[in-house]
PDB file of C-alpha atoms in Angstrom:
ATOM      1  CA  GLN A  28     -20.891 -46.366  10.977  1.00 91.00           C
ATOM      2  CA  VAL A  29     -22.107 -43.895   8.241  1.00 96.00           C
ATOM      3  CA  HIS A  30     -20.367 -42.078   5.729  1.00 97.00           C
ATOM      4  CA  LEU A  31     -22.047 -39.402   3.366  1.00 98.00           C
ATOM      5  CA  MET A  32     -21.100 -38.380  -0.132  1.00 97.00           C
ATOM      6  CA  GLU A  33     -22.350 -35.202  -2.054  1.00 97.00           C
ATOM      7  CA  SER A  34     -22.511 -35.001  -5.658  1.00 97.00           C
ATOM      8  CA  GLY A  35     -23.932 -32.529  -8.452  1.00 98.00           C
ATOM      9  CA  GLY A  36     -22.029 -29.445  -7.512  1.00 97.00           C
ATOM     10  CA  ASP A  37     -20.921 -27.049 -10.600  1.00 97.00           C
ATOM     11  CA  LEU A  38     -20.844 -23.616 -12.032  1.00 98.00           C
ATOM     12  CA  VAL A  39     -24.277 -22.385 -12.969  1.00 98.00           C
ATOM     13  CA  GLN A  40     -25.714 -18.827 -14.596  1.00 98.00           C
ATOM     14  CA  PRO A  41     -27.972 -17.030 -12.086  1.00 98.00           C
ATOM     15  CA  GLY A  42     -31.231 -17.925 -12.712  1.00 98.00           C
ATOM     16  CA  GLY A  43     -30.096 -21.858 -13.364  1.00 98.00           C
ATOM     17  CA  SER A  44     -31.050 -25.092 -11.883  1.00 98.00           C
ATOM     18  CA  LEU A  45     -28.640 -27.789  -9.860  1.00 98.00           C
ATOM     19  CA  ARG A  46     -29.494 -30.902  -8.222  1.00 98.00           C
ATOM     20  CA  LEU A  47     -27.171 -31.884  -5.550  1.00 98.00           C
ATOM     21  CA  ASP A  48     -27.405 -35.584  -4.318  1.00 98.00           C
ATOM     22  CA  CYS A  49     -26.031 -37.087  -0.967  1.00 98.00           C
ATOM     23  CA  THR A  50     -25.523 -41.013  -1.088  1.00 98.00           C
ATOM     24  CA  ALA A  51     -25.098 -42.582   2.436  1.00 97.00           C
ATOM     25  CA  THR A  52     -23.040 -46.063   2.763  1.00 97.00           C
ATOM     26  CA  GLY A  53     -22.567 -48.202   6.024  1.00 96.00           C
ATOM     27  CA  ASP A  54     -25.394 -48.589   8.500  1.00 95.00           C
ATOM     28  CA  ILE A  55     -27.819 -46.578   6.600  1.00 94.00           C
ATOM     29  CA  SER A  56     -30.697 -48.094   9.130  1.00 94.00           C
ATOM     30  CA  SER A  57     -29.363 -46.253  11.989  1.00 94.00           C
ATOM     31  CA  ILE A  58     -29.967 -42.706   9.954  1.00 93.00           C
ATOM     32  CA  ALA A  59     -32.766 -40.891  11.629  1.00 92.00           C
ATOM     33  CA  ASN A  60     -33.014 -37.659   9.209  1.00 94.00           C
ATOM     34  CA  PHE A  61     -31.039 -35.759   6.452  1.00 96.00           C
ATOM     35  CA  GLY A  62     -30.250 -32.193   6.261  1.00 97.00           C
ATOM     36  CA  TRP A  63     -28.364 -29.815   4.070  1.00 98.00           C
ATOM     37  CA  TYR A  64     -26.073 -27.018   5.144  1.00 98.00           C
ATOM     38  CA  ARG A  65     -23.810 -24.516   3.259  1.00 98.00           C
ATOM     39  CA  GLU A  66     -20.444 -22.698   4.064  1.00 98.00           C
ATOM     40  CA  THR A  67     -18.807 -19.823   2.303  1.00 96.00           C
ATOM     41  CA  PRO A  68     -15.233 -18.544   3.468  1.00 92.00           C
ATOM     42  CA  GLY A  69     -15.341 -16.461   6.753  1.00 93.00           C
ATOM     43  CA  LYS A  70     -18.822 -17.186   7.710  1.00 94.00           C
ATOM     44  CA  PRO A  71     -20.481 -20.115  10.042  1.00 95.00           C
ATOM     45  CA  ARG A  72     -21.966 -23.023   8.246  1.00 96.00           C
ATOM     46  CA  GLN A  73     -25.621 -22.207   7.362  1.00 97.00           C
ATOM     47  CA  PHE A  74     -28.798 -24.218   7.612  1.00 97.00           C
ATOM     48  CA  VAL A  75     -30.368 -24.822   4.051  1.00 98.00           C
ATOM     49  CA  ALA A  76     -33.100 -27.654   4.579  1.00 98.00           C
ATOM     50  CA  LEU A  77     -33.965 -30.395   7.124  1.00 96.00           C
ATOM     51  CA  THR A  78     -36.140 -33.307   7.102  1.00 92.00           C
ATOM     52  CA  PHE A  79     -38.312 -34.385  10.242  1.00 86.00           C
ATOM     53  CA  ASN A  80     -39.214 -37.913  11.069  1.00 79.00           C
ATOM     54  CA  ASP A  81     -42.616 -37.061  10.298  1.00 84.00           C
ATOM     55  CA  GLY A  82     -41.983 -36.009   6.891  1.00 84.00           C
ATOM     56  CA  ARG A  83     -42.131 -32.303   7.309  1.00 92.00           C
ATOM     57  CA  ILE A  84     -39.155 -30.356   5.778  1.00 95.00           C
ATOM     58  CA  ASN A  85     -38.118 -27.305   6.978  1.00 97.00           C
ATOM     59  CA  TYR A  86     -36.403 -24.621   4.909  1.00 98.00           C
ATOM     60  CA  ALA A  87     -33.996 -21.734   5.425  1.00 98.00           C
ATOM     61  CA  THR A  88     -35.851 -18.366   4.731  1.00 98.00           C
ATOM     62  CA  SER A  89     -33.358 -17.392   2.090  1.00 97.00           C
ATOM     63  CA  VAL A  90     -34.063 -20.488  -0.214  1.00 98.00           C
ATOM     64  CA  GLU A  91     -37.835 -21.149   0.564  1.00 97.00           C
ATOM     65  CA  GLY A  92     -39.673 -21.358  -2.581  1.00 97.00           C
ATOM     66  CA  ARG A  93     -36.408 -22.009  -4.922  1.00 98.00           C
ATOM     67  CA  PHE A  94     -35.106 -25.111  -3.433  1.00 98.00           C
ATOM     68  CA  SER A  95     -36.674 -28.699  -2.927  1.00 98.00           C
ATOM     69  CA  MET A  96     -35.542 -31.186  -0.475  1.00 97.00           C
ATOM     70  CA  SER A  97     -36.273 -34.988  -0.705  1.00 96.00           C
ATOM     71  CA  SER A  98     -35.241 -38.036   1.062  1.00 95.00           C
ATOM     72  CA  ASP A  99     -35.255 -41.342   1.299  1.00 93.00           C
ATOM     73  CA  ARG A 100     -33.947 -43.016   4.593  1.00 91.00           C
ATOM     74  CA  THR A 101     -34.725 -46.663   3.573  1.00 91.00           C
ATOM     75  CA  LYS A 102     -32.174 -46.017   0.663  1.00 95.00           C
ATOM     76  CA  GLY A 103     -29.846 -43.843   2.426  1.00 96.00           C
ATOM     77  CA  THR A 104     -30.254 -40.947  -0.138  1.00 96.00           C
ATOM     78  CA  SER A 105     -31.252 -37.196   0.002  1.00 97.00           C
ATOM     79  CA  SER A 106     -31.507 -34.746  -2.843  1.00 98.00           C
ATOM     80  CA  LEU A 107     -31.718 -30.927  -3.174  1.00 98.00           C
ATOM     81  CA  GLN A 108     -33.111 -29.352  -6.217  1.00 98.00           C
ATOM     82  CA  MET A 109     -32.040 -25.848  -6.461  1.00 98.00           C
ATOM     83  CA  ASN A 110     -33.966 -23.470  -8.952  1.00 98.00           C
ATOM     84  CA  ASN A 111     -33.557 -19.906  -9.761  1.00 98.00           C
ATOM     85  CA  LEU A 112     -30.183 -19.865  -8.320  1.00 98.00           C
ATOM     86  CA  ARG A 113     -28.659 -16.547  -7.263  1.00 98.00           C
ATOM     87  CA  PRO A 114     -24.911 -15.197  -6.858  1.00 97.00           C
ATOM     88  CA  ASP A 115     -25.227 -15.464  -3.083  1.00 96.00           C
ATOM     89  CA  ASP A 116     -26.292 -19.222  -3.246  1.00 98.00           C
ATOM     90  CA  THR A 117     -22.214 -19.773  -4.105  1.00 98.00           C
ATOM     91  CA  ALA A 118     -21.146 -22.235  -1.426  1.00 98.00           C
ATOM     92  CA  VAL A 119     -20.013 -25.378  -0.562  1.00 98.00           C
ATOM     93  CA  TYR A 120     -22.833 -27.444   0.180  1.00 98.00           C
ATOM     94  CA  TYR A 121     -22.638 -30.432   2.783  1.00 98.00           C
ATOM     95  CA  CYS A 122     -25.130 -33.093   3.262  1.00 97.00           C
ATOM     96  CA  ASN A 123     -25.948 -33.953   6.786  1.00 96.00           C
ATOM     97  CA  ALA A 124     -27.374 -36.930   8.679  1.00 96.00           C
ATOM     98  CA  GLY A 125     -28.637 -37.841  12.197  1.00 94.00           C
ATOM     99  CA  VAL A 126     -27.245 -41.014  13.454  1.00 94.00           C
ATOM    100  CA  ASN A 127     -27.325 -42.303  16.948  1.00 92.00           C
ATOM    101  CA  GLY A 128     -27.723 -38.844  18.567  1.00 91.00           C
ATOM    102  CA  ARG A 129     -24.950 -37.338  16.628  1.00 94.00           C
ATOM    103  CA  PHE A 130     -24.564 -35.639  13.291  1.00 94.00           C
ATOM    104  CA  VAL A 131     -22.367 -37.151  10.384  1.00 97.00           C
ATOM    105  CA  TRP A 132     -21.086 -34.888   7.371  1.00 97.00           C
ATOM    106  CA  GLY A 133     -20.172 -35.419   3.909  1.00 97.00           C
ATOM    107  CA  GLN A 134     -17.043 -33.718   2.476  1.00 97.00           C
ATOM    108  CA  GLY A 135     -19.174 -31.056   0.634  1.00 97.00           C
ATOM    109  CA  THR A 136     -19.513 -30.036  -3.129  1.00 98.00           C
ATOM    110  CA  GLN A 137     -18.997 -26.756  -4.506  1.00 98.00           C
ATOM    111  CA  VAL A 138     -21.767 -24.596  -6.082  1.00 98.00           C
ATOM    112  CA  THR A 139     -20.882 -21.467  -8.065  1.00 98.00           C
ATOM    113  CA  VAL A 140     -23.457 -19.245  -9.439  1.00 98.00           C
ATOM    114  CA  SER A 141     -21.840 -16.593 -11.676  1.00 95.00           C
ATOM    115  CA  LEU A 142     -21.999 -15.220 -15.239  1.00 92.00           C
TER     116      LEU A 142
END
């Protein structure tokens, strides 16, 4: 069984940066890939970034060029570096892992971009 925990969420001004971290515990050898998603009240959870097994990383159009994802499956860790943050990046950010054909989610971490 795999458990995920996110950290790093905070209040930041527009144009600022934050780094989110995700740490997996349990059977980390069963993790196939990592992803990041975000959610705002009243809207569906939104894709942010995803790693593929061949090392490619796919980003949502809205964050491409501003966010950078890295992962290390052997260590069970993933990070999301967010630069040039905008108010519409405000959301709860969730780490996601593909484990044995299903998705495991963390509890989320709040990112608020505001003056």
